[in-house]
Amino acid sequence: MARQLDEQIAGRFPVGQRLRVLDVGMGQGTQALRLARAGHSVTGLESDASMLSAARESLATEPEGIRERVRLIEGDGRETGVHFLPGSFDVVLCHGVLMYVEEPDPMLAGLARMLAPGGLLSLLVRNADALAMRPGLAGDFAGALAAFDTATYTNRLGLSVRADRLDTLRGTLAGIAAPLHAWYGVRVFTDNVDNDVELPADELKRVLTLEDRAGRTDPYRGVAALLHLCGVRG
């Protein structure tokens, strides 16, 4: 996904421009720190105190120049208007958050308002059109059949959460003046692989190349576990 995000940023903004980035639900700060290392000014918003603490610990190990470019705030992504003025950011990230929000449209509208004209909104969501893939490929055929009739699933944490459909989000983004510009699949072949599995460097490179290509190619991207959607503020 980082490759996809960098591609969209490079295609929209001049080389060397220091962007104002908001990372909503930043978790441990992986993307926030990566973008800060690239020279951007990053604000991370996170409601989970333990995640925020982990992000602060990671930030503390960075050089001073990078630490100065990062601001961490405890807060809910549904209340961005409380913390920031409209148009304050060039890029807004919301990765792996919408599945925990019962009514995502108001939150998405709030995120779009945070963008300056021409700004980029990057969303990572669970793909409701492919919920049968994980149980089906794992041999849970009853679970796969049941997945056709629902937009909820049980995640790796054991929580029941919701998924989103591409066509629905396409309409939502158009309605909040940040129409869909590009979309990718994420985890086409590796959704059933545990996060802690370690691969030799050459094999990892091969897997990343495979996933990157599949995530850009029909019909593979349409059955990816996750969708990466990029909208542009009009």
Coordinates of N, CA and C in Angstrom, one line a residue:
M1 N 0.8 -1.2 0.0 CA 0.0 0.0 0.0 C 0.9 1.3 0.0
A2 N 2.0 1.2 0.6 CA 2.9 2.4 0.7 C 3.3 2.7 -0.8
R3 N 3.6 1.7 -1.6 CA 3.9 2.0 -3.0 C 2.8 2.7 -3.7
Q4 N 1.6 2.3 -3.4 CA 0.4 2.9 -4.1 C 0.2 4.4 -3.6
L5 N 0.4 4.6 -2.3 CA 0.2 5.9 -1.8 C 1.3 6.8 -2.3
D6 N 2.5 6.4 -2.4 CA 3.6 7.2 -2.9 C 3.4 7.5 -4.4
E7 N 2.8 6.6 -5.1 CA 2.5 6.8 -6.5 C 1.5 7.9 -6.7
Q8 N 0.5 7.9 -5.8 CA -0.6 8.9 -5.9 C 0.0 10.3 -5.5
I9 N 0.8 10.3 -4.5 CA 1.4 11.6 -4.0 C 2.3 12.2 -5.1
A10 N 3.1 11.3 -5.7 CA 4.0 11.8 -6.7 C 3.2 12.3 -7.9
G11 N 2.1 11.7 -8.2 CA 1.3 12.2 -9.4 C 0.5 13.4 -9.2
R12 N 0.4 13.9 -7.9 CA -0.5 15.0 -7.6 C 0.3 16.3 -7.2
F13 N 1.5 16.1 -6.6 CA 2.2 17.2 -6.0 C 3.6 17.3 -6.6
P14 N 4.1 18.6 -6.6 CA 5.5 18.8 -7.1 C 6.5 18.0 -6.3
V15 N 7.5 17.5 -7.0 CA 8.6 16.9 -6.3 C 9.3 17.8 -5.2
G16 N 9.4 17.3 -4.0 CA 10.1 18.2 -3.0 C 9.2 19.0 -2.2
Q17 N 7.9 19.1 -2.5 CA 7.0 19.9 -1.7 C 6.7 19.2 -0.4
R18 N 6.8 20.0 0.7 CA 6.5 19.4 2.0 C 5.0 19.5 2.2
L19 N 4.4 18.3 2.3 CA 3.0 18.2 2.4 C 2.5 18.2 3.8
R20 N 1.3 18.7 4.0 CA 0.6 18.6 5.3 C -0.2 17.4 5.3
V21 N 0.1 16.4 6.2 CA -0.5 15.1 6.2 C -1.3 14.9 7.5
L22 N -2.5 14.4 7.4 CA -3.3 14.0 8.6 C -3.5 12.5 8.5
D23 N -3.0 11.8 9.5 CA -3.2 10.3 9.6 C -4.2 10.0 10.6
V24 N -5.5 9.7 10.2 CA -6.6 9.5 11.2 C -6.6 8.0 11.6
G25 N -6.6 7.7 12.8 CA -6.5 6.3 13.3 C -5.2 5.8 12.9
M26 N -4.1 6.4 13.3 CA -2.8 6.1 12.8 C -2.2 4.9 13.4
G27 N -2.8 4.3 14.5 CA -2.3 3.1 15.1 C -0.9 3.4 15.7
Q28 N 0.1 2.5 15.4 CA 1.4 2.7 15.9 C 2.2 3.7 15.2
G29 N 1.7 4.3 14.1 CA 2.3 5.4 13.4 C 3.2 5.0 12.3
T30 N 3.0 3.8 11.7 CA 3.9 3.3 10.7 C 3.9 4.2 9.5
Q31 N 2.7 4.6 8.9 CA 2.7 5.5 7.8 C 3.1 6.9 8.2
A32 N 2.7 7.3 9.3 CA 3.0 8.7 9.8 C 4.5 8.9 9.8
L33 N 5.2 8.0 10.4 CA 6.7 8.1 10.5 C 7.3 7.9 9.1
R34 N 6.8 7.1 8.3 CA 7.4 6.9 7.0 C 7.3 8.2 6.2
L35 N 6.2 8.9 6.3 CA 6.0 10.1 5.5 C 6.8 11.2 6.1
A36 N 6.9 11.2 7.5 CA 7.8 12.3 8.1 C 9.2 12.1 7.7
R37 N 9.7 10.9 7.6 CA 11.0 10.6 7.1 C 11.2 11.1 5.7
A38 N 10.1 11.1 4.9 CA 10.2 11.6 3.5 C 10.2 13.1 3.4
G39 N 10.1 13.8 4.6 CA 10.1 15.2 4.6 C 8.8 16.0 4.8
H40 N 7.7 15.2 5.0 CA 6.4 15.9 5.2 C 6.1 16.2 6.6
S41 N 5.2 17.1 6.8 CA 4.7 17.5 8.1 C 3.5 16.7 8.4
V42 N 3.5 15.9 9.5 CA 2.5 14.9 9.7 C 1.8 15.1 11.1
T43 N 0.5 15.0 11.1 CA -0.3 15.0 12.3 C -1.0 13.7 12.4
G44 N -0.8 13.0 13.5 CA -1.4 11.7 13.8 C -2.5 11.9 14.8
L45 N -3.7 11.3 14.4 CA -4.9 11.4 15.3 C -5.2 9.9 15.7
E46 N -5.2 9.6 17.0 CA -5.5 8.3 17.4 C -6.3 8.3 18.7
S47 N -7.4 7.5 18.8 CA -8.2 7.4 20.0 C -7.8 6.4 21.0
D48 N -7.0 5.4 20.6 CA -6.6 4.3 21.5 C -5.3 4.7 22.2
A49 N -5.4 4.8 23.5 CA -4.3 5.3 24.3 C -3.0 4.4 24.2
S50 N -3.2 3.1 24.1 CA -2.1 2.2 24.0 C -1.4 2.4 22.6
M51 N -2.2 2.5 21.6 CA -1.6 2.8 20.3 C -0.8 4.1 20.2
L52 N -1.4 5.1 20.8 CA -0.8 6.4 20.9 C 0.5 6.4 21.6
S53 N 0.5 5.6 22.7 CA 1.8 5.4 23.5 C 2.8 4.8 22.6
A54 N 2.4 3.7 21.9 CA 3.4 3.0 21.0 C 4.0 3.9 20.0
A55 N 3.1 4.8 19.4 CA 3.5 5.7 18.4 C 4.5 6.7 19.0
R56 N 4.3 7.2 20.2 CA 5.2 8.1 20.8 C 6.5 7.5 21.1
E57 N 6.5 6.2 21.5 CA 7.7 5.5 21.8 C 8.6 5.4 20.5
S58 N 7.9 5.1 19.4 CA 8.6 4.9 18.1 C 9.1 6.3 17.7
L59 N 8.3 7.3 17.8 CA 8.8 8.7 17.4 C 10.0 9.1 18.2
A60 N 10.0 8.7 19.5 CA 11.1 9.1 20.4 C 12.5 8.6 19.9
T61 N 12.5 7.5 19.1 CA 13.7 7.0 18.6 C 14.2 7.6 17.3
E62 N 13.4 8.5 16.8 CA 13.8 9.1 15.5 C 14.7 10.3 15.7
P63 N 15.4 10.7 14.7 CA 16.3 12.0 14.8 C 15.4 13.2 15.1
E64 N 16.0 14.2 15.7 CA 15.3 15.4 16.0 C 14.5 16.0 14.9
G65 N 15.2 16.1 13.7 CA 14.5 16.7 12.5 C 13.2 16.0 12.1
I66 N 13.2 14.7 12.3 CA 11.9 14.0 12.0 C 10.9 14.2 13.1
R67 N 11.3 14.2 14.4 CA 10.4 14.4 15.5 C 9.7 15.7 15.4
E68 N 10.4 16.7 14.9 CA 9.9 18.1 14.8 C 8.8 18.2 13.8
R69 N 8.7 17.2 12.8 CA 7.7 17.2 11.8 C 6.5 16.5 12.1
V70 N 6.4 15.9 13.3 CA 5.3 15.0 13.7 C 4.6 15.6 14.9
R71 N 3.3 15.6 14.8 CA 2.4 16.0 16.0 C 1.5 14.9 16.2
L72 N 1.4 14.4 17.5 CA 0.5 13.3 17.8 C -0.6 13.9 18.7
I73 N -1.9 13.5 18.4 CA -3.0 14.0 19.1 C -3.9 12.8 19.5
E74 N -4.4 12.8 20.7 CA -5.4 11.8 21.1 C -6.8 12.3 20.7
G75 N -7.5 11.6 19.8 CA -8.8 12.1 19.4 C -9.5 11.1 18.5
D76 N -10.7 11.3 18.2 CA -11.6 10.4 17.4 C -11.7 11.0 16.0
G77 N -11.5 10.1 15.0 CA -11.6 10.5 13.6 C -12.9 11.0 13.2
R78 N -14.0 10.8 14.0 CA -15.3 11.3 13.7 C -15.4 12.8 14.2
E79 N -14.4 13.3 14.8 CA -14.4 14.7 15.3 C -13.3 15.5 14.9
T80 N -12.9 15.3 13.6 CA -11.8 16.1 13.1 C -12.0 17.6 13.1
G81 N -13.3 18.0 13.0 CA -13.7 19.4 13.0 C -13.4 20.1 14.4
V82 N -13.3 19.3 15.4 CA -13.0 19.8 16.7 C -11.5 20.2 16.8
H83 N -10.7 19.5 16.1 CA -9.2 19.7 16.2 C -8.6 20.6 15.1
F84 N -9.2 20.6 13.9 CA -8.6 21.2 12.8 C -9.6 22.1 12.0
L85 N -9.0 23.1 11.3 CA -9.8 23.9 10.5 C -10.0 23.3 9.1
P86 N -11.1 23.5 8.4 CA -11.3 23.0 7.0 C -10.1 23.4 6.1
G87 N -9.7 22.5 5.3 CA -8.7 22.8 4.3 C -7.3 22.8 4.9
S88 N -7.1 22.2 6.0 CA -5.8 22.3 6.7 C -4.7 21.4 6.2
F89 N -5.1 20.4 5.3 CA -4.2 19.3 5.0 C -4.2 19.1 3.5
D90 N -3.0 18.6 3.0 CA -2.9 18.3 1.5 C -3.3 16.8 1.3
V91 N -3.0 16.0 2.4 CA -3.2 14.5 2.3 C -3.9 14.1 3.6
V92 N -5.0 13.3 3.5 CA -5.6 12.8 4.7 C -5.6 11.2 4.5
L93 N -5.1 10.5 5.5 CA -5.1 9.1 5.5 C -6.1 8.6 6.5
C94 N -6.8 7.5 6.1 CA -7.7 6.8 7.0 C -7.7 5.4 6.7
H95 N -6.7 4.7 7.3 CA -6.4 3.3 6.9 C -6.8 2.3 8.0
G96 N -7.7 1.4 7.7 CA -8.1 0.4 8.6 C -9.0 0.9 9.7
V97 N -9.8 1.9 9.5 CA -10.6 2.6 10.5 C -12.1 2.4 10.2
L98 N -12.5 2.6 9.0 CA -13.9 2.6 8.7 C -14.7 1.3 9.1
M99 N -14.0 0.2 9.1 CA -14.6 -1.0 9.5 C -15.1 -1.0 11.0
Y100 N -14.6 0.0 11.8 CA -15.1 0.1 13.2 C -16.1 1.2 13.3
V101 N -16.5 1.8 12.2 CA -17.5 2.9 12.3 C -18.8 2.5 11.7
E102 N -19.9 2.5 12.5 CA -21.2 2.0 12.0 C -21.7 2.8 10.9
E103 N -21.6 4.1 11.0 CA -22.1 5.1 10.0 C -20.9 5.9 9.4
P104 N -20.3 5.4 8.3 CA -19.1 6.0 7.9 C -19.2 7.3 7.1
D105 N -20.4 7.5 6.5 CA -20.6 8.7 5.7 C -20.3 10.0 6.4
P106 N -20.8 10.3 7.6 CA -20.5 11.6 8.2 C -19.0 11.7 8.5
M107 N -18.3 10.6 8.9 CA -16.9 10.7 9.1 C -16.2 11.0 7.8
L108 N -16.5 10.4 6.7 CA -15.9 10.6 5.5 C -16.1 12.1 5.0
A109 N -17.3 12.6 5.2 CA -17.5 14.0 4.9 C -16.6 14.9 5.7
G110 N -16.4 14.6 7.0 CA -15.5 15.4 7.8 C -14.1 15.3 7.3
L111 N -13.7 14.2 6.9 CA -12.3 14.0 6.4 C -12.1 14.8 5.1
A112 N -13.1 14.8 4.3 CA -13.0 15.5 3.0 C -12.9 17.0 3.3
R113 N -13.6 17.5 4.3 CA -13.5 18.9 4.6 C -12.1 19.4 5.1
M114 N -11.3 18.4 5.6 CA -10.0 18.7 6.1 C -9.0 19.0 4.9
L115 N -9.4 18.6 3.7 CA -8.5 18.7 2.6 C -8.6 20.1 1.9
A116 N -7.4 20.6 1.5 CA -7.3 21.7 0.7 C -7.7 21.3 -0.7
P117 N -8.1 22.3 -1.6 CA -8.5 21.9 -3.0 C -7.4 21.1 -3.6
G118 N -7.8 20.1 -4.3 CA -6.8 19.2 -4.9 C -6.1 18.2 -4.0
G119 N -6.5 18.2 -2.7 CA -5.9 17.3 -1.8 C -6.3 15.9 -2.0
L120 N -5.6 15.0 -1.4 CA -5.7 13.5 -1.6 C -6.3 12.9 -0.3
L121 N -7.3 12.1 -0.5 CA -7.9 11.3 0.6 C -7.6 9.8 0.3
S122 N -6.9 9.2 1.2 CA -6.5 7.8 1.1 C -7.2 6.9 2.1
L123 N -8.0 6.0 1.6 CA -8.8 5.1 2.5 C -8.4 3.7 2.3
L124 N -8.2 2.9 3.4 CA -8.0 1.5 3.3 C -9.2 0.8 4.0
V125 N -10.0 0.0 3.3 CA -11.2 -0.6 3.9 C -11.2 -2.1 3.6
R126 N -12.1 -2.8 4.3 CA -12.3 -4.2 4.1 C -13.2 -4.3 2.9
N127 N -13.0 -5.2 2.0 CA -13.7 -5.4 0.7 C -14.9 -6.3 1.0
A128 N -16.1 -5.7 1.1 CA -17.3 -6.5 1.3 C -17.7 -7.4 0.2
D129 N -17.2 -7.1 -1.0 CA -17.5 -7.9 -2.2 C -16.6 -9.2 -2.2
A130 N -15.7 -9.3 -1.3 CA -14.8 -10.5 -1.3 C -14.7 -11.2 0.1
L131 N -15.8 -11.0 0.9 CA -15.7 -11.6 2.2 C -15.7 -13.1 2.2
A132 N -16.2 -13.7 1.2 CA -16.2 -15.2 1.1 C -14.8 -15.7 0.8
M133 N -13.9 -14.9 0.4 CA -12.6 -15.4 -0.1 C -11.8 -16.0 1.1
R134 N -11.6 -15.3 2.2 CA -10.8 -15.8 3.3 C -11.3 -17.1 3.8
P135 N -12.6 -17.2 4.2 CA -13.0 -18.6 4.7 C -13.0 -19.6 3.7
G136 N -13.3 -19.2 2.4 CA -13.4 -20.2 1.4 C -12.0 -20.8 1.1
L137 N -11.0 -20.0 1.0 CA -9.6 -20.5 0.8 C -9.0 -21.2 2.0
A138 N -9.6 -21.0 3.2 CA -9.2 -21.7 4.4 C -9.9 -23.0 4.6
G139 N -10.8 -23.3 3.6 CA -11.6 -24.5 3.7 C -12.8 -24.5 4.6
D140 N -13.2 -23.2 5.0 CA -14.4 -23.1 5.8 C -15.5 -22.7 4.8
F141 N -16.1 -23.7 4.2 CA -17.1 -23.5 3.2 C -18.4 -23.0 3.7
A142 N -18.8 -23.5 4.9 CA -20.0 -22.9 5.5 C -19.9 -21.4 5.7
G143 N -18.7 -21.0 6.2 CA -18.4 -19.6 6.5 C -18.4 -18.8 5.2
A144 N -17.9 -19.4 4.1 CA -17.8 -18.7 2.8 C -19.2 -18.5 2.3
L145 N -20.1 -19.5 2.4 CA -21.4 -19.4 1.9 C -22.2 -18.3 2.7
A146 N -22.0 -18.3 4.0 CA -22.6 -17.3 4.8 C -22.2 -15.8 4.5
A147 N -20.9 -15.7 4.1 CA -20.3 -14.4 3.8 C -21.0 -13.7 2.6
F148 N -21.6 -14.5 1.7 CA -22.3 -13.8 0.6 C -23.5 -13.0 1.0
D149 N -24.0 -13.2 2.2 CA -25.3 -12.6 2.6 C -25.1 -11.6 3.7
T150 N -23.8 -11.1 3.9 CA -23.6 -10.2 5.0 C -22.5 -9.2 4.5
A151 N -22.4 -8.1 5.3 CA -21.3 -7.1 5.1 C -20.5 -6.9 6.4
T152 N -20.6 -8.0 7.2 CA -19.8 -8.0 8.5 C -18.9 -9.2 8.5
Y153 N -17.9 -9.2 9.3 CA -17.0 -10.3 9.4 C -16.3 -10.2 10.7
T154 N -15.6 -11.3 11.1 CA -14.8 -11.3 12.3 C -13.4 -11.1 12.0
N155 N -12.8 -10.1 12.6 CA -11.4 -9.8 12.2 C -10.4 -10.6 13.0
R156 N -9.1 -10.3 12.8 CA -8.1 -11.1 13.5 C -8.1 -10.9 15.0
L157 N -8.7 -9.8 15.5 CA -8.8 -9.6 16.9 C -10.0 -10.3 17.5
G158 N -10.8 -10.9 16.7 CA -12.0 -11.6 17.2 C -13.2 -10.7 17.3
L159 N -13.1 -9.5 16.7 CA -14.2 -8.5 16.8 C -15.1 -8.6 15.5
S160 N -16.4 -8.4 15.7 CA -17.3 -8.4 14.6 C -17.4 -7.0 14.1
V161 N -16.9 -6.8 12.8 CA -16.8 -5.4 12.3 C -17.5 -5.4 10.9
R162 N -17.5 -4.3 10.2 CA -18.2 -4.2 8.9 C -17.2 -4.0 7.8
A163 N -17.7 -4.2 6.6 CA -16.9 -4.1 5.4 C -17.6 -3.1 4.5
D164 N -16.9 -2.6 3.4 CA -17.5 -1.6 2.5 C -17.4 -2.2 1.1
R165 N -18.3 -1.7 0.3 CA -18.4 -2.0 -1.2 C -17.8 -0.9 -2.0
L166 N -17.1 -1.3 -3.0 CA -16.5 -0.3 -3.9 C -17.5 0.7 -4.5
D167 N -18.6 0.2 -5.0 CA -19.6 1.1 -5.7 C -20.2 2.0 -4.7
T168 N -20.4 1.5 -3.5 CA -21.0 2.4 -2.5 C -20.1 3.5 -2.1
L169 N -18.8 3.2 -1.9 CA -17.8 4.2 -1.5 C -17.6 5.2 -2.7
R170 N -17.7 4.7 -3.9 CA -17.5 5.6 -5.1 C -18.6 6.6 -5.1
G171 N -19.8 6.2 -4.8 CA -20.9 7.2 -4.7 C -20.7 8.2 -3.5
T172 N -20.3 7.7 -2.4 CA -20.1 8.5 -1.2 C -19.0 9.6 -1.5
L173 N -17.9 9.2 -2.1 CA -16.8 10.1 -2.4 C -17.3 11.2 -3.3
A174 N -18.1 10.8 -4.3 CA -18.6 11.8 -5.3 C -19.5 12.8 -4.5
G175 N -20.2 12.3 -3.6 CA -21.2 13.1 -2.9 C -20.5 14.1 -1.9
I176 N -19.3 13.8 -1.5 CA -18.6 14.7 -0.5 C -17.5 15.5 -1.2
A177 N -17.6 15.6 -2.5 CA -16.7 16.4 -3.4 C -15.2 16.0 -3.3
A178 N -15.0 14.6 -3.1 CA -13.7 14.0 -3.2 C -13.8 12.8 -4.1
P179 N -14.2 12.9 -5.4 CA -14.5 11.7 -6.2 C -13.3 10.8 -6.3
L180 N -13.6 9.5 -6.5 CA -12.6 8.5 -6.6 C -11.7 8.7 -7.8
H181 N -10.4 8.8 -7.5 CA -9.4 9.0 -8.6 C -8.8 7.7 -9.0
A182 N -8.5 6.9 -8.0 CA -7.8 5.6 -8.3 C -8.1 4.6 -7.2
W183 N -8.1 3.3 -7.5 CA -8.3 2.3 -6.5 C -7.4 1.1 -6.8
Y184 N -7.1 0.4 -5.7 CA -6.2 -0.7 -5.7 C -6.7 -1.8 -4.8
G185 N -6.3 -3.1 -5.1 CA -6.5 -4.2 -4.2 C -5.3 -4.3 -3.3
V186 N -5.5 -4.8 -2.0 CA -4.5 -5.0 -1.1 C -4.7 -6.4 -0.5
R187 N -3.7 -7.2 -0.4 CA -3.8 -8.6 0.1 C -4.7 -9.4 -0.8
V188 N -4.3 -9.6 -2.0 CA -5.0 -10.5 -3.0 C -4.7 -11.9 -2.7
F189 N -3.4 -12.3 -2.5 CA -3.0 -13.6 -2.3 C -2.5 -14.0 -0.8
T190 N -2.4 -13.0 0.0 CA -1.8 -13.2 1.3 C -2.7 -12.9 2.5
D191 N -4.0 -12.9 2.3 CA -4.9 -12.5 3.4 C -4.9 -13.6 4.5
N192 N -4.6 -14.8 4.1 CA -4.6 -15.9 5.1 C -3.2 -16.2 5.7
V193 N -2.2 -15.3 5.4 CA -0.9 -15.4 5.9 C -0.8 -14.6 7.2
D194 N -0.3 -15.2 8.3 CA -0.2 -14.5 9.5 C 0.8 -13.3 9.4
N195 N 0.5 -12.3 10.1 CA 1.3 -11.1 10.1 C 2.7 -11.3 10.6
D196 N 2.9 -12.3 11.4 CA 4.3 -12.4 12.0 C 5.1 -13.5 11.2
V197 N 4.6 -13.9 10.1 CA 5.4 -14.8 9.3 C 6.6 -14.1 8.7
E198 N 7.8 -14.7 8.8 CA 9.0 -14.1 8.3 C 9.4 -14.8 7.0
L199 N 9.8 -14.1 6.0 CA 10.2 -14.7 4.7 C 11.7 -14.2 4.4
P200 N 12.4 -15.0 3.8 CA 13.7 -14.6 3.3 C 13.6 -13.3 2.4
A201 N 14.6 -12.5 2.4 CA 14.5 -11.2 1.7 C 14.1 -11.3 0.3
D202 N 14.7 -12.3 -0.5 CA 14.3 -12.4 -1.9 C 12.9 -12.9 -2.1
E203 N 12.4 -13.8 -1.2 CA 11.0 -14.2 -1.3 C 10.0 -13.1 -0.9
L204 N 10.4 -12.3 0.1 CA 9.6 -11.2 0.5 C 9.4 -10.2 -0.7
K205 N 10.5 -9.9 -1.3 CA 10.5 -9.0 -2.5 C 9.6 -9.5 -3.6
R206 N 9.7 -10.9 -3.8 CA 8.8 -11.5 -4.8 C 7.3 -11.4 -4.4
V207 N 7.0 -11.6 -3.2 CA 5.6 -11.5 -2.7 C 5.1 -10.1 -2.8
L208 N 5.9 -9.1 -2.5 CA 5.5 -7.7 -2.6 C 5.3 -7.3 -4.0
T209 N 6.1 -7.8 -4.9 CA 6.0 -7.5 -6.3 C 4.7 -8.1 -6.8
L210 N 4.4 -9.3 -6.4 CA 3.2 -10.1 -6.8 C 2.0 -9.3 -6.4
E211 N 1.9 -8.9 -5.1 CA 0.8 -8.2 -4.5 C 0.6 -6.9 -5.2
D212 N 1.7 -6.2 -5.5 CA 1.6 -4.9 -6.1 C 1.0 -5.0 -7.5
R213 N 1.4 -6.0 -8.2 CA 0.9 -6.2 -9.6 C -0.6 -6.6 -9.6
A214 N -0.9 -7.5 -8.7 CA -2.3 -8.0 -8.6 C -3.2 -6.9 -8.1
G215 N -2.7 -6.1 -7.3 CA -3.6 -5.0 -6.7 C -3.9 -3.9 -7.8
R216 N -3.2 -4.0 -8.9 CA -3.5 -3.0 -10.0 C -4.2 -3.7 -11.2
T217 N -4.4 -4.9 -11.1 CA -4.8 -5.7 -12.3 C -6.2 -6.3 -12.1
D218 N -7.1 -6.1 -13.0 CA -8.4 -6.8 -13.0 C -8.2 -8.2 -13.6
P219 N -8.9 -9.2 -13.1 CA -9.9 -9.2 -12.1 C -9.4 -9.3 -10.7
Y220 N -8.1 -9.5 -10.5 CA -7.5 -9.8 -9.2 C -7.9 -8.8 -8.1
R221 N -7.7 -7.5 -8.5 CA -7.9 -6.5 -7.4 C -9.3 -6.5 -6.9
G222 N -10.3 -6.9 -7.7 CA -11.7 -6.9 -7.2 C -12.0 -7.9 -6.1
V223 N -11.1 -8.9 -6.0 CA -11.3 -9.9 -4.9 C -10.3 -9.8 -3.8
A224 N -9.6 -8.7 -3.8 CA -8.6 -8.5 -2.7 C -9.3 -8.4 -1.3
A225 N -8.7 -8.7 -0.3 CA -9.2 -8.6 1.0 C -9.5 -7.2 1.4
L226 N -8.7 -6.3 1.0 CA -8.8 -4.9 1.3 C -8.8 -4.0 0.0
L227 N -9.4 -2.9 0.1 CA -9.4 -1.9 -1.0 C -8.7 -0.7 -0.6
H228 N -7.8 -0.1 -1.4 CA -7.2 1.2 -1.2 C -7.8 2.1 -2.2
L229 N -8.6 3.1 -1.7 CA -9.2 4.1 -2.5 C -8.6 5.4 -2.3
C230 N -8.4 6.1 -3.4 CA -7.9 7.5 -3.4 C -8.8 8.5 -4.1
G231 N -9.3 9.4 -3.3 CA -10.2 10.4 -3.8 C -9.5 11.8 -3.8
V232 N -9.9 12.7 -4.7 CA -9.3 14.0 -4.8 C -10.3 15.0 -4.6
R233 N -10.0 16.0 -3.7 CA -10.9 17.1 -3.3 C -11.0 18.0 -4.5
G234 N -12.3 18.3 -4.9 CA -12.5 19.2 -6.0 C -12.4 20.6 -5.6

